[in-house]
Amino acid sequence: MKIFITGTSSGIGLGLAKLLSDEGHEVWGVARREMKSVKYRYSVCDITDHAQVSKVMAEMEEAKFLPDVVVLGSAILPKDLEGSFDYEKSAQGFATNYDGALIWVSKLLPKFLERKSGKFIAVSSTSAKRPDIKSVGLPASKAALSMAFRSLRLRYRPDNIKFSTVFFGPVATPVIPEFTTKDGGKKFFFVLSAAKAAKLLKKAIFGNRDKYYFPFLFTCIFRLTLWIPDRIYSKISSKLKS
């Protein structure tokens, strides 16, 4: 299977690319920086730069690489509420987490429609369901991406183009440092390691569901608490992270 993955510089994306390439799949990754000793093809690309995205598309076309599955995993946490609201930081969050995902949809969807098959996977998180006291950009952009995929799913299901969304609970990655130890491990028992998250994300690649929640128990409990007012939930979650 041919699989295209964004966000392979570190964390879940890096783990997923290694896992799939080791299993013999043809992987093409997009990373923010040069990668060393990897078994898969990759392109260095700033996904917020449309010219660089177009260059990657040209590279894939030249290599005759049309993916069967596209995993959109690039993400940043814009800390835009330190002091006053920082619009520029918040906009950077949307540029990466929302626009940086949908630009690949716009580039690859026409080719999928011509082939009459293809699958897009948006890597979201439970942050799409709750506000964050430290960031406007993260929950807002992830919520927007999740809603965009719902619309795309409705529109293109009859054309055999699949749009799945994966909602992760806490994962020990550089995106959310509060969940990660200094040596890169997970800080709390309920936090997934990046390697475990990559294995779970693989299920979405080969599955047929519209939505996935990982890990199941944590995200199930989380969804049951959505009736709790935001201010109370924020205090509880802040204590858990401290």
Coordinates of C-alpha atoms in Angstrom, one line a residue:
M1 CA 0.0 0.0 0.0
K2 CA 1.2 3.5 -0.8
I3 CA 0.8 5.9 2.2
F4 CA 1.6 9.6 2.5
I5 CA 2.1 11.0 5.9
T6 CA 2.6 14.6 7.1
G7 CA 4.4 15.4 10.3
T8 CA 7.1 12.7 10.2
S9 CA 9.7 14.8 11.9
S10 CA 8.9 13.4 15.3
G11 CA 6.2 11.8 17.5
I12 CA 3.3 9.9 16.1
G13 CA 4.1 10.6 12.5
L14 CA 7.7 9.5 12.8
G15 CA 6.7 6.3 14.6
L16 CA 3.9 5.5 12.0
A17 CA 6.3 6.0 9.0
K18 CA 8.9 3.7 10.5
L19 CA 6.2 1.1 11.5
L20 CA 4.6 1.0 8.0
S21 CA 7.9 1.0 6.1
D22 CA 9.2 -1.9 8.2
E23 CA 6.1 -3.8 7.3
G24 CA 6.9 -3.3 3.6
H25 CA 4.5 -0.5 2.7
E26 CA 5.6 2.3 0.4
V27 CA 5.7 5.4 2.5
W28 CA 6.3 9.0 1.6
G29 CA 6.7 11.4 4.5
V30 CA 6.8 15.1 4.9
A31 CA 9.1 16.5 7.5
R32 CA 10.1 20.0 8.6
R33 CA 13.8 19.0 8.6
E34 CA 16.2 16.6 7.1
M35 CA 15.8 13.0 8.3
K36 CA 18.7 10.6 8.8
S37 CA 18.8 6.9 8.2
V38 CA 15.1 6.4 7.3
K39 CA 13.8 3.6 5.1
Y40 CA 11.1 5.6 3.4
R41 CA 11.0 8.5 1.0
Y42 CA 10.4 11.9 2.4
S43 CA 10.4 15.5 1.4
V44 CA 11.4 18.5 3.6
C45 CA 8.5 20.8 3.5
D46 CA 6.9 23.7 5.4
I47 CA 3.3 22.8 4.9
T48 CA 2.2 26.4 5.5
D49 CA 4.2 27.4 2.3
H50 CA 2.0 26.7 -0.7
A51 CA 5.0 26.8 -3.1
Q52 CA 6.8 24.1 -1.1
V53 CA 3.6 21.9 -1.0
S54 CA 3.4 22.2 -4.8
K55 CA 7.0 21.2 -5.1
V56 CA 6.3 18.0 -3.1
M57 CA 3.4 17.3 -5.3
A58 CA 5.6 17.6 -8.4
E59 CA 8.2 15.2 -6.8
M60 CA 5.5 12.6 -6.1
E61 CA 4.1 12.9 -9.6
E62 CA 7.6 12.5 -11.1
A63 CA 8.1 9.4 -9.0
K64 CA 4.6 8.2 -10.0
F65 CA 3.6 8.0 -6.3
L66 CA -0.1 8.4 -5.9
P67 CA -1.0 7.4 -2.3
D68 CA -3.8 5.1 -1.4
V69 CA -4.1 6.7 2.1
V70 CA -3.1 10.2 3.2
V71 CA -2.4 10.7 7.0
L72 CA -2.5 14.3 8.0
G73 CA -0.7 14.5 11.2
S74 CA 1.2 17.8 11.4
A75 CA 0.3 19.8 14.4
I76 CA 1.6 22.6 16.7
L77 CA 0.4 24.0 20.0
P78 CA 0.3 27.8 19.8
K79 CA 0.6 29.2 23.3
D80 CA -1.4 32.3 22.3
L81 CA -2.8 33.1 25.8
E82 CA 0.4 34.0 27.6
G83 CA -0.5 37.5 28.8
S84 CA -2.7 39.1 26.2
F85 CA -4.2 37.1 23.3
D86 CA -1.5 36.7 20.6
Y87 CA -3.3 36.6 17.2
E88 CA -0.2 35.8 15.2
K89 CA 0.6 32.7 17.3
S90 CA -3.1 31.6 17.0
A91 CA -3.0 32.1 13.2
Q92 CA 0.1 29.9 13.1
G93 CA -1.8 27.2 14.7
F94 CA -4.5 27.4 12.1
A95 CA -2.0 27.6 9.3
T96 CA -0.4 24.3 10.4
N97 CA -3.3 22.3 12.0
Y98 CA -6.1 23.3 9.6
D99 CA -4.8 24.8 6.4
G100 CA -1.7 22.6 6.5
A101 CA -4.0 19.6 6.4
L102 CA -6.7 20.7 3.9
I103 CA -4.2 21.9 1.3
W104 CA -3.2 18.3 0.8
V105 CA -6.9 17.4 0.4
S106 CA -7.2 20.1 -2.3
K107 CA -4.1 18.7 -4.1
L108 CA -4.9 15.0 -4.0
L109 CA -8.7 14.8 -4.0
P110 CA -9.0 15.4 -7.8
K111 CA -6.6 12.5 -8.4
F112 CA -8.5 10.3 -6.0
L113 CA -11.8 11.2 -7.8
E114 CA -10.2 10.3 -11.1
R115 CA -9.1 7.0 -9.7
K116 CA -12.4 6.5 -7.9
S117 CA -10.7 5.5 -4.6
G118 CA -8.7 7.0 -1.8
K119 CA -8.7 7.8 1.9
F120 CA -7.8 10.8 4.0
I121 CA -7.2 10.5 7.7
A122 CA -7.2 13.6 9.9
V123 CA -5.2 13.3 13.2
S124 CA -7.2 15.3 15.7
S125 CA -7.5 15.0 19.5
T126 CA -9.8 15.4 22.4
S127 CA -8.7 19.0 22.4
A128 CA -11.2 19.5 19.6
K129 CA -14.0 18.9 22.2
R130 CA -12.8 21.3 25.0
P131 CA -11.3 24.8 25.2
D132 CA -7.8 25.1 26.6
I133 CA -6.8 27.7 29.1
K134 CA -3.4 28.1 27.5
S135 CA -4.4 28.1 23.8
V136 CA -7.1 29.3 21.5
G137 CA -5.5 28.0 18.3
L138 CA -5.1 24.4 19.2
P139 CA -8.7 23.4 20.2
A140 CA -10.2 25.8 17.6
S141 CA -8.1 24.5 14.7
K142 CA -8.6 20.9 15.6
A143 CA -12.4 21.4 16.0
A144 CA -12.4 23.2 12.6
L145 CA -10.5 20.3 11.0
S146 CA -12.8 17.7 12.5
M147 CA -15.9 19.6 11.2
A148 CA -14.3 20.0 7.8
F149 CA -13.8 16.2 7.5
R150 CA -17.5 15.7 8.5
S151 CA -18.5 17.9 5.5
L152 CA -16.0 16.2 3.1
R153 CA -17.2 12.8 4.3
L154 CA -20.8 13.6 3.4
R155 CA -19.9 15.1 0.1
Y156 CA -17.5 12.4 -1.3
R157 CA -18.8 9.2 0.3
P158 CA -20.7 8.4 -2.9
D159 CA -17.5 8.7 -4.9
N160 CA -15.7 6.1 -2.8
I161 CA -13.4 8.7 -1.2
K162 CA -13.1 8.1 2.6
F163 CA -12.5 10.7 5.2
S164 CA -11.7 9.4 8.7
T165 CA -10.9 11.4 11.9
V166 CA -8.8 10.0 14.7
F167 CA -9.3 11.6 18.1
F168 CA -6.3 11.0 20.4
G169 CA -6.3 11.5 24.1
P170 CA -3.0 12.7 25.8
V171 CA 0.1 11.5 23.9
A172 CA 3.7 12.0 24.9
T173 CA 5.0 14.1 22.0
P174 CA 6.8 17.4 21.6
V175 CA 3.4 19.1 20.7
I176 CA 2.2 18.8 24.3
P177 CA 5.2 19.0 26.6
E178 CA 3.1 18.8 29.7
F179 CA 2.6 15.1 29.0
T180 CA 6.2 14.3 28.3
T181 CA 9.2 13.7 30.6
K182 CA 12.6 15.3 29.9
D183 CA 13.9 12.0 28.3
G184 CA 10.8 11.8 26.0
G185 CA 8.8 9.3 28.0
K186 CA 5.2 9.7 29.1
K187 CA 4.6 11.6 32.4
F188 CA 1.3 10.0 33.5
F189 CA -0.2 6.5 33.3
F190 CA -3.1 7.7 31.2
V191 CA -0.8 9.2 28.5
L192 CA 0.0 7.2 25.4
S193 CA 3.6 6.8 24.2
A194 CA 4.1 8.0 20.6
A195 CA 5.0 4.5 19.6
K196 CA 1.7 3.1 21.0
A197 CA -0.2 5.9 19.4
A198 CA 1.4 5.1 16.0
K199 CA 0.2 1.4 16.3
L200 CA -3.3 2.6 17.1
L201 CA -3.3 5.0 14.2
K202 CA -2.4 2.2 11.9
K203 CA -5.8 0.7 12.7
A204 CA -7.5 3.7 11.1
I205 CA -5.4 3.2 7.9
F206 CA -6.8 -0.3 7.4
G207 CA -10.2 0.2 9.1
N208 CA -13.4 1.5 7.7
R209 CA -14.9 3.7 10.5
D210 CA -15.5 7.4 10.2
K211 CA -14.2 8.2 13.6
Y212 CA -11.7 6.6 16.0
Y213 CA -11.0 7.4 19.6
F214 CA -7.7 6.3 21.2
P215 CA -7.1 5.1 23.8
F216 CA -10.7 3.8 24.1
L217 CA -11.1 3.9 27.9
F218 CA -9.7 7.4 28.4
T219 CA -11.6 8.9 25.5
C220 CA -14.8 7.2 26.6
I221 CA -14.5 8.7 30.1
F222 CA -13.6 12.0 28.5
R223 CA -16.7 12.1 26.3
L224 CA -18.9 11.2 29.3
T225 CA -17.6 14.3 31.1
L226 CA -18.5 16.7 28.3
W227 CA -21.6 17.8 30.4
I228 CA -19.2 19.3 33.0
P229 CA -18.9 23.1 32.7
D230 CA -15.6 24.2 31.0
R231 CA -14.4 26.2 34.0
I232 CA -14.7 23.2 36.3
Y233 CA -13.2 20.7 33.8
S234 CA -10.2 23.1 33.3
K235 CA -9.5 23.1 37.0
I236 CA -9.6 19.3 37.2
S237 CA -7.4 18.8 34.2
S238 CA -4.9 21.4 35.4
K239 CA -4.5 19.5 38.6
L240 CA -3.9 16.2 36.7
K241 CA -1.2 17.8 34.7
S242 CA 0.6 19.4 37.6

